[in-house]
GROMACS .gro file of C-alpha atoms in nm:
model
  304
    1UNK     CA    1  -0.254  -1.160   2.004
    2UNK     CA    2  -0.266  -1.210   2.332
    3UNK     CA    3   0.067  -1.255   2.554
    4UNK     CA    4   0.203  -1.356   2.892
    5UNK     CA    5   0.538  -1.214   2.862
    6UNK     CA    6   0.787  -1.330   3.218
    7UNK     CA    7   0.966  -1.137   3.417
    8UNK     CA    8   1.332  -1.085   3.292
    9UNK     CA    9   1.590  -1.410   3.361
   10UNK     CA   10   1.291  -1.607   3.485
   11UNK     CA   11   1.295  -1.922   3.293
   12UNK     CA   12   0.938  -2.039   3.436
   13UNK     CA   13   0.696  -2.353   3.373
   14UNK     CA   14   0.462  -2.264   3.076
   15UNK     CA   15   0.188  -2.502   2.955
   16UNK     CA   16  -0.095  -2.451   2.628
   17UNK     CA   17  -0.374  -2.591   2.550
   18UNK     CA   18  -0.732  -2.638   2.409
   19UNK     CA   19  -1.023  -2.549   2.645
   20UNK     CA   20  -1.280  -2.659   2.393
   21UNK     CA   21  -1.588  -2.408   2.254
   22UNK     CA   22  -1.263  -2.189   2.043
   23UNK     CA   23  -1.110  -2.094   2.429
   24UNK     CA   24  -0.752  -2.175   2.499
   25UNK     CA   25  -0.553  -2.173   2.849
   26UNK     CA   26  -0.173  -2.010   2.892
   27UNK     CA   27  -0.023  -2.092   3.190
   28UNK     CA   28   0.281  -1.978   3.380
   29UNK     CA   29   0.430  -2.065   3.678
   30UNK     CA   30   0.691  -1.948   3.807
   31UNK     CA   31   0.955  -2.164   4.078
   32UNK     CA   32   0.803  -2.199   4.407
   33UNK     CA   33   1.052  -1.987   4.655
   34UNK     CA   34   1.142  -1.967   5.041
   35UNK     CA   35   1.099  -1.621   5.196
   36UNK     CA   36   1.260  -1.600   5.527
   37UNK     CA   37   0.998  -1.424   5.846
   38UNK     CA   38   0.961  -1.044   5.744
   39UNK     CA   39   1.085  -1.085   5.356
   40UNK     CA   40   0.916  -0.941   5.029
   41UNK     CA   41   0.911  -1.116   4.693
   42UNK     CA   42   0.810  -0.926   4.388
   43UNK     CA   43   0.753  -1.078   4.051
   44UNK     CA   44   0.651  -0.895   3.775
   45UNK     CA   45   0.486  -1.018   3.465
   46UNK     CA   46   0.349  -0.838   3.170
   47UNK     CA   47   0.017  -0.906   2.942
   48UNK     CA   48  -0.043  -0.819   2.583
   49UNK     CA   49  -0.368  -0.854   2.446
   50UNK     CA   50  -0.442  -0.654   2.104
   51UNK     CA   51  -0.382  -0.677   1.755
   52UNK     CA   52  -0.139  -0.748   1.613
   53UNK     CA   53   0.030  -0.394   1.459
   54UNK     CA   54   0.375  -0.438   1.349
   55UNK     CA   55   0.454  -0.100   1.415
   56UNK     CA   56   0.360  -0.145   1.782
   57UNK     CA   57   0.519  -0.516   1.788
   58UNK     CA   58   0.818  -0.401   1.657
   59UNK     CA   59   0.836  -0.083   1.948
   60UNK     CA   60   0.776  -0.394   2.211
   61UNK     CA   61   1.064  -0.569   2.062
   62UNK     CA   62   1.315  -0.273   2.075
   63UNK     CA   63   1.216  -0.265   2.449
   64UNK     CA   64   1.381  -0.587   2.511
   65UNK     CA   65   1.102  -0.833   2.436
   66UNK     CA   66   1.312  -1.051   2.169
   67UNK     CA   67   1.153  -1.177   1.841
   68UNK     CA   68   0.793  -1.042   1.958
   69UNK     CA   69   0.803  -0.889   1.601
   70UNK     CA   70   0.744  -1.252   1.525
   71UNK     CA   71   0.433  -1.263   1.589
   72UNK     CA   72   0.315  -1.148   1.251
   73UNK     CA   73   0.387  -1.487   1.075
   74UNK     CA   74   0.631  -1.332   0.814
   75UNK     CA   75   0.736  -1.632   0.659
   76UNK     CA   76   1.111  -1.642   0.557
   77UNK     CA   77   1.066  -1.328   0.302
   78UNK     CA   78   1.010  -1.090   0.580
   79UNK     CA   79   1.423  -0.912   0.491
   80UNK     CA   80   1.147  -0.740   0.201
   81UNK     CA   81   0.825  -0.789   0.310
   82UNK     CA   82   0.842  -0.551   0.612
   83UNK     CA   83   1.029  -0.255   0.386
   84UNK     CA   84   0.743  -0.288   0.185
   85UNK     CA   85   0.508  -0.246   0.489
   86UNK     CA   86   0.671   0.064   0.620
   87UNK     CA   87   0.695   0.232   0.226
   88UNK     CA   88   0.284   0.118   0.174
   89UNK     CA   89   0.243   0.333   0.553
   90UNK     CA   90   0.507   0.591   0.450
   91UNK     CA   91   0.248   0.662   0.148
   92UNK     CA   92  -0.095   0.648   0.308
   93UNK     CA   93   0.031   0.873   0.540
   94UNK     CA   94   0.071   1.129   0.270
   95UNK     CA   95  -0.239   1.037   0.039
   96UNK     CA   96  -0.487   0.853   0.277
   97UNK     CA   97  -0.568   0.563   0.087
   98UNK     CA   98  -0.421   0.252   0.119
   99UNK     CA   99  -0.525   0.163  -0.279
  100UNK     CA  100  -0.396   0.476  -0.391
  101UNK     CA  101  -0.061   0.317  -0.201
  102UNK     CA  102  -0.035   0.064  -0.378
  103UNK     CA  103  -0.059   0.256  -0.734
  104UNK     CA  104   0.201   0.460  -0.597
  105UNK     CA  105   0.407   0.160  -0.531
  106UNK     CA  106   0.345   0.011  -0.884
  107UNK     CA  107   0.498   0.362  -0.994
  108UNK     CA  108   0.839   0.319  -0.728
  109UNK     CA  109   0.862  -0.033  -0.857
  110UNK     CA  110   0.887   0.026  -1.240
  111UNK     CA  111   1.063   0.323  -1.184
  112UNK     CA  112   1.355   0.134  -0.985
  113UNK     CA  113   1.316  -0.132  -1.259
  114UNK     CA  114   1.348   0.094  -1.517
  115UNK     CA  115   1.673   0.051  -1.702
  116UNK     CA  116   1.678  -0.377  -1.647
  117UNK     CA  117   1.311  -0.315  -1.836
  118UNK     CA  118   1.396  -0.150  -2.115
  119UNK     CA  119   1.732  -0.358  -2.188
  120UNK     CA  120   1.494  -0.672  -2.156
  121UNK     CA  121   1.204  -0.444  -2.390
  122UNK     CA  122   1.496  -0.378  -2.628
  123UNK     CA  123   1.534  -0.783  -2.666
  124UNK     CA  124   1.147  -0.835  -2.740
  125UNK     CA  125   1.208  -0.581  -2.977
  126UNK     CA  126   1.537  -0.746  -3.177
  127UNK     CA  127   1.337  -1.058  -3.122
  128UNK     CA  128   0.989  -0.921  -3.245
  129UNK     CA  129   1.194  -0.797  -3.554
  130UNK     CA  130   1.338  -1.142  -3.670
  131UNK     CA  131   1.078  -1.335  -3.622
  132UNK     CA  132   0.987  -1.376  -4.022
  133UNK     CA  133   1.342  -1.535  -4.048
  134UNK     CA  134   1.233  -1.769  -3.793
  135UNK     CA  135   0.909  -1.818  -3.963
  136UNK     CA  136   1.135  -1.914  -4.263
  137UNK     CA  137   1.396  -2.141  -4.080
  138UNK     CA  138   1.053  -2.361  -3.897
  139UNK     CA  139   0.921  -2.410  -4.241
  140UNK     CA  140   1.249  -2.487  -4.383
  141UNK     CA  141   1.312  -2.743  -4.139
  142UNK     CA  142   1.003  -2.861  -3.994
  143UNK     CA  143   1.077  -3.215  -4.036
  144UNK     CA  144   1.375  -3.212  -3.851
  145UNK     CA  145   1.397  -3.066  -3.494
  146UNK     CA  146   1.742  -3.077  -3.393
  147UNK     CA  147   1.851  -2.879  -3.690
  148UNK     CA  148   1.584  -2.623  -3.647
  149UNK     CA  149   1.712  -2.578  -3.341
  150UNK     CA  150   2.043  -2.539  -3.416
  151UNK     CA  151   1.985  -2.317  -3.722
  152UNK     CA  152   1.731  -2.065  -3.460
  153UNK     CA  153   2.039  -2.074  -3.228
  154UNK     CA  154   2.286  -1.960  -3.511
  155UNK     CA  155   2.027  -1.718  -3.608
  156UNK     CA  156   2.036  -1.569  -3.215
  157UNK     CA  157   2.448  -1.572  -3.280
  158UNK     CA  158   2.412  -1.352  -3.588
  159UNK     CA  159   2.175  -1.117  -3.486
  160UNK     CA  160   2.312  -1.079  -3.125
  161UNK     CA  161   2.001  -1.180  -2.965
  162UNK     CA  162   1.921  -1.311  -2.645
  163UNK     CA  163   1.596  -1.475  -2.610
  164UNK     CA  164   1.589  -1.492  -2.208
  165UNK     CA  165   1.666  -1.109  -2.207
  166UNK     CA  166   1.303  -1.045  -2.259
  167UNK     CA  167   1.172  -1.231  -1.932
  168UNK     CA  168   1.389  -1.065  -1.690
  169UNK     CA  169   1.154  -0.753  -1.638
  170UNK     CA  170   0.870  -1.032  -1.518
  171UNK     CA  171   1.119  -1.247  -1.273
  172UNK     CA  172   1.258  -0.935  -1.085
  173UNK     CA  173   0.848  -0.899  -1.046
  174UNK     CA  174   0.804  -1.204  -0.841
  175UNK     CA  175   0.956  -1.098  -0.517
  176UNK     CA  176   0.751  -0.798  -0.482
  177UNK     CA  177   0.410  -0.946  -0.632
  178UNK     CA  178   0.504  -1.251  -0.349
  179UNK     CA  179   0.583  -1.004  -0.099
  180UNK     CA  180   0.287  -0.800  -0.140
  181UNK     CA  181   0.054  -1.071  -0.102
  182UNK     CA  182   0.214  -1.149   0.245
  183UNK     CA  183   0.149  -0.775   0.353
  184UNK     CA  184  -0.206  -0.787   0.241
  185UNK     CA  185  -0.224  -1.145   0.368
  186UNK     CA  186  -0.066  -1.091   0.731
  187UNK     CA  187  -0.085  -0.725   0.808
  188UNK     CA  188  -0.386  -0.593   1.002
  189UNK     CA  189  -0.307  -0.261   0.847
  190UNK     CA  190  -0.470  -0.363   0.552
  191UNK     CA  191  -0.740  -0.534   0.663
  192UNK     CA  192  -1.072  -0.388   0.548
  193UNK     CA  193  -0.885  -0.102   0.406
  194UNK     CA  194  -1.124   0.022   0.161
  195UNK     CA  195  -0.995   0.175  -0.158
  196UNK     CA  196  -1.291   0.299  -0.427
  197UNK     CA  197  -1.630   0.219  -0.502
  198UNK     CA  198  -1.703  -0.153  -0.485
  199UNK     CA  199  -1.372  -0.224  -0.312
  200UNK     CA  200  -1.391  -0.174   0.080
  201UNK     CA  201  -1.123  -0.434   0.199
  202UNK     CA  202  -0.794  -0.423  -0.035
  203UNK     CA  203  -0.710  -0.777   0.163
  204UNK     CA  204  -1.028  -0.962   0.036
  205UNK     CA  205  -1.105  -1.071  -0.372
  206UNK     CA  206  -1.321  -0.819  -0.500
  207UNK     CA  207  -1.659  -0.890  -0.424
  208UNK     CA  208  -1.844  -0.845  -0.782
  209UNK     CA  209  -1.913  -1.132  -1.032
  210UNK     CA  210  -1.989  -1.124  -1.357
  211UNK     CA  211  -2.248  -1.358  -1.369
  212UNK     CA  212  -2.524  -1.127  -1.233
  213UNK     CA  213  -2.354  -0.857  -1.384
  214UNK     CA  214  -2.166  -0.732  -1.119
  215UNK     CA  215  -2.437  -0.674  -0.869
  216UNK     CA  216  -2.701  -0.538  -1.116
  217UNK     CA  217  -2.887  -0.884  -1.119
  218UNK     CA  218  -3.054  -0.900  -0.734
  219UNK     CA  219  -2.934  -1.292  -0.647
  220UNK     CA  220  -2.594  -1.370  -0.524
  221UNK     CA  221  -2.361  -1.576  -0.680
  222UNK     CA  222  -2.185  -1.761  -0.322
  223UNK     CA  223  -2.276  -2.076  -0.456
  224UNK     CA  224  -2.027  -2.074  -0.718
  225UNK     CA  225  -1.683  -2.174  -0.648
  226UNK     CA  226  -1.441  -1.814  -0.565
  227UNK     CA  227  -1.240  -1.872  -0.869
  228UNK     CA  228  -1.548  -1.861  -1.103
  229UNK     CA  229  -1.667  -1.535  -0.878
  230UNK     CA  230  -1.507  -1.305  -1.171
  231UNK     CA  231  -1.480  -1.011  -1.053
  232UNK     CA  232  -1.442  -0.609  -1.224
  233UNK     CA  233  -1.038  -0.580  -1.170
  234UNK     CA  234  -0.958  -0.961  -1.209
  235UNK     CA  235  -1.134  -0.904  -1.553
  236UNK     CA  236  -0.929  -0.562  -1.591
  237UNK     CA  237  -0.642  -0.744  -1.491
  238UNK     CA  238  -0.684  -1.016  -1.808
  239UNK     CA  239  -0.745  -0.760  -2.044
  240UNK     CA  240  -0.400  -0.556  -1.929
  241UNK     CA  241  -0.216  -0.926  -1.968
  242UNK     CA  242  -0.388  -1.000  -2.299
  243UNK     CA  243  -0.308  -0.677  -2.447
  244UNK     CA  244   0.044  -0.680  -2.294
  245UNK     CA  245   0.143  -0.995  -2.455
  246UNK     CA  246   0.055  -0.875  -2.765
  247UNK     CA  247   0.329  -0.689  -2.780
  248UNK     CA  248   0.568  -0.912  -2.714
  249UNK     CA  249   0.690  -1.162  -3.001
  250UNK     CA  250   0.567  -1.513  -2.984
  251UNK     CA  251   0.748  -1.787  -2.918
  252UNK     CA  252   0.938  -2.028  -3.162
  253UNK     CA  253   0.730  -2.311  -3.028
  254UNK     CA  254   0.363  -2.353  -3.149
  255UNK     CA  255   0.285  -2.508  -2.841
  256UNK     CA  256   0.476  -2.247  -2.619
  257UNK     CA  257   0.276  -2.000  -2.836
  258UNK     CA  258  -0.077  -2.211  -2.758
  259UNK     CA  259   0.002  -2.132  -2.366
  260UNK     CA  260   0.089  -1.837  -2.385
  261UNK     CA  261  -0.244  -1.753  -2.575
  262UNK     CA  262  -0.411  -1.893  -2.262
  263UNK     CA  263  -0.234  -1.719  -2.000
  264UNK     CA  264  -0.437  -1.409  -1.955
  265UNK     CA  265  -0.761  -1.636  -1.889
  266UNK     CA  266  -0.576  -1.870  -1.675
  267UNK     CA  267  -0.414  -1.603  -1.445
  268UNK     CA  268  -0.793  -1.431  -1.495
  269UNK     CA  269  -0.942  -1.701  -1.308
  270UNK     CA  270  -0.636  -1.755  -1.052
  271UNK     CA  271  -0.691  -1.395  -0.968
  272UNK     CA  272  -1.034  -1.369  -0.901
  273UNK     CA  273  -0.944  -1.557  -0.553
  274UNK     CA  274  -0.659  -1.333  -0.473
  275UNK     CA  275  -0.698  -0.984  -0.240
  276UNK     CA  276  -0.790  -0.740  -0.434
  277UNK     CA  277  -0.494  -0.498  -0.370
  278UNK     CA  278  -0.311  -0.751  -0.513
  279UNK     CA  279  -0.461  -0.782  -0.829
  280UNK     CA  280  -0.529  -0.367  -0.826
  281UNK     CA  281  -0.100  -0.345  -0.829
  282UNK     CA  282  -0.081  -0.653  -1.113
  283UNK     CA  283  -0.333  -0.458  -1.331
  284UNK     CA  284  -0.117  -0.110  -1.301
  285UNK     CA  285   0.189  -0.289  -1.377
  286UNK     CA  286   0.027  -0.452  -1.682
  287UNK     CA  287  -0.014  -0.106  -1.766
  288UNK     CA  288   0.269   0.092  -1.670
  289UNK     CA  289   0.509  -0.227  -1.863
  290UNK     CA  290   0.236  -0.166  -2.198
  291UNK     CA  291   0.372   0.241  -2.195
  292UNK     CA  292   0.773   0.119  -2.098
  293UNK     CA  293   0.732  -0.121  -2.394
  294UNK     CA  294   0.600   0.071  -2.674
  295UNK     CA  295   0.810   0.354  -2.568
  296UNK     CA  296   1.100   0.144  -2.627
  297UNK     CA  297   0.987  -0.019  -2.934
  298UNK     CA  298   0.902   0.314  -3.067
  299UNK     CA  299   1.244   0.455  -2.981
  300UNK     CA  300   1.430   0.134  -3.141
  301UNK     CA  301   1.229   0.219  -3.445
  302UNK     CA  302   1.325   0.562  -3.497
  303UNK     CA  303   1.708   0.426  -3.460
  304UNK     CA  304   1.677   0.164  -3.699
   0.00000   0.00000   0.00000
């Protein structure tokens, strides 16, 4: 960033624009004044030219420069995004790695979303557990929709079951998986922030593919479009959703159920363009919500 900042309750004339060759011109002028014979004027103006560290933006800001904060384009989620900045610092500061950060934030995350979890595990359970009867109703009443629906509904009335229960856990998800993408999108803290082995910038997809076998073949695969570029934790990443959905019960819907079979390859391939901090957290969450679940569904055995 680079800044001409005015001197306080000037209001002067400021013009941009495009020099050509990637150079741009700032310009301000301030209002032409009248000394008298023997009189001093003195303006003072201040320059910023650096990077853009929110830490150090935000310090100009509580010196009176309004909004310079701003400059980091935050987008409209920055009430979380910039909380979840200062707890990724808080933690490198303590382990020195901004990937081992970001497991440690997987751990904060599920651990705060602990008790919504395991009400909405406890519903994939119930639900897991009748799905023979709703096997039963389908083929009892495949020939006539509306009253398979209505008889599945009744069936969620009996057994005190609520179907949407079970996708809370992965909404309350979105806002931080969104809001971690902005930090790892935005922040210069995280650029080229290496983490271990192959990965040496969390903020860039990781750079392995799997078709020359991650490196071990001597050509390069740039020629392929990034989302065929498979990389090592986008693949991770597909087996931790694959695996995690096999826990959960299917849906009602054999076409619902044909999507959801896809999933893990679609969100495979979606991934492989994403940073690969990003898809580091999604993988440890896949994890971390495999242990949550079959400890729940283990302890709702044990009761029943």
């Amino acid at each position: 960033l680079a800044a001409l900042v005015p001197q306080d309750d000037a209001a002067p004339e400021t013009t941009f624009r495009a020099m050509g060759n990637e150079t741009y011109r700032a310009d301000m002028i301030y209002e032409a004044t009248t000394l008298p014979s023997g009189n001093a004027l003195t303006v003072t103006s201040r320059l910023y030219a650096g990077a853009k560290e929110s830490a150090v933006l935000d310090s100009y800001e509580d010196a009176g420069l309004q909004k310079f904060g701003l400059a980091i384009d935050w987008g409209w989620f920055r009430w979380f995004e910039k909380p979840m900045l200062w707890l990724l610092r808080t933690i490198y500061d303590a382990v020195g790695n901004f990937g081992i950060a970001i497991i440690a934030l997987t751990f904060i995350v599920r651990g705060l979303m602990f008790p919504i979890a395991q009400k909405g595990f406890a519903s994939m359970a119930e639900m897991k557990a009748i799905q023979p009867k709703m096997k039963a109703i389908q083929e009892k009443y495949k020939d006539d929709k509306p009253k398979q629906q209505q008889e599945i509904m009744a069936l969620y009335k009996q057994e005190k079951v609520n179907p949407v229960a079970g996708c809370l856990p992965m909404l309350l998800q979105i806002p931080v998986f969104f809001a971690l993408y902005k930090v790892l999108f935005v922040t210069i803290e995280m650029r080229h922030a290496p983490f271990f082995g192959w990965i040496t910038d969390l903020s860039a997809p990781d750079p392995t593919s799997v078709f020359n076998l991650f490196g071990l073949l001597p050509y390069s695969v740039g020629f392929l479009p990034p989302f065929l570029q498979l990389g090592i934790w986008p693949i991770l990443m597909g087996i931790s959703m694959f695996l995690q959905m096999r826990l959960n019960p299917a849906p009602p819907d054999p076409v619902q159920a044909k999507i959801f079979q896809f999933m893990p390859i679609i969100f495979t391939f979606l991934l492989a363009t994403f940073p690969a901090g990003l898809v580091i957290y999604w993988t440890w969450n896949n994890l971390l919500s495999m242990a949550q679940q079959w400890y729940i569904m283990r302890k709702i055995a044990k009761e029943s």
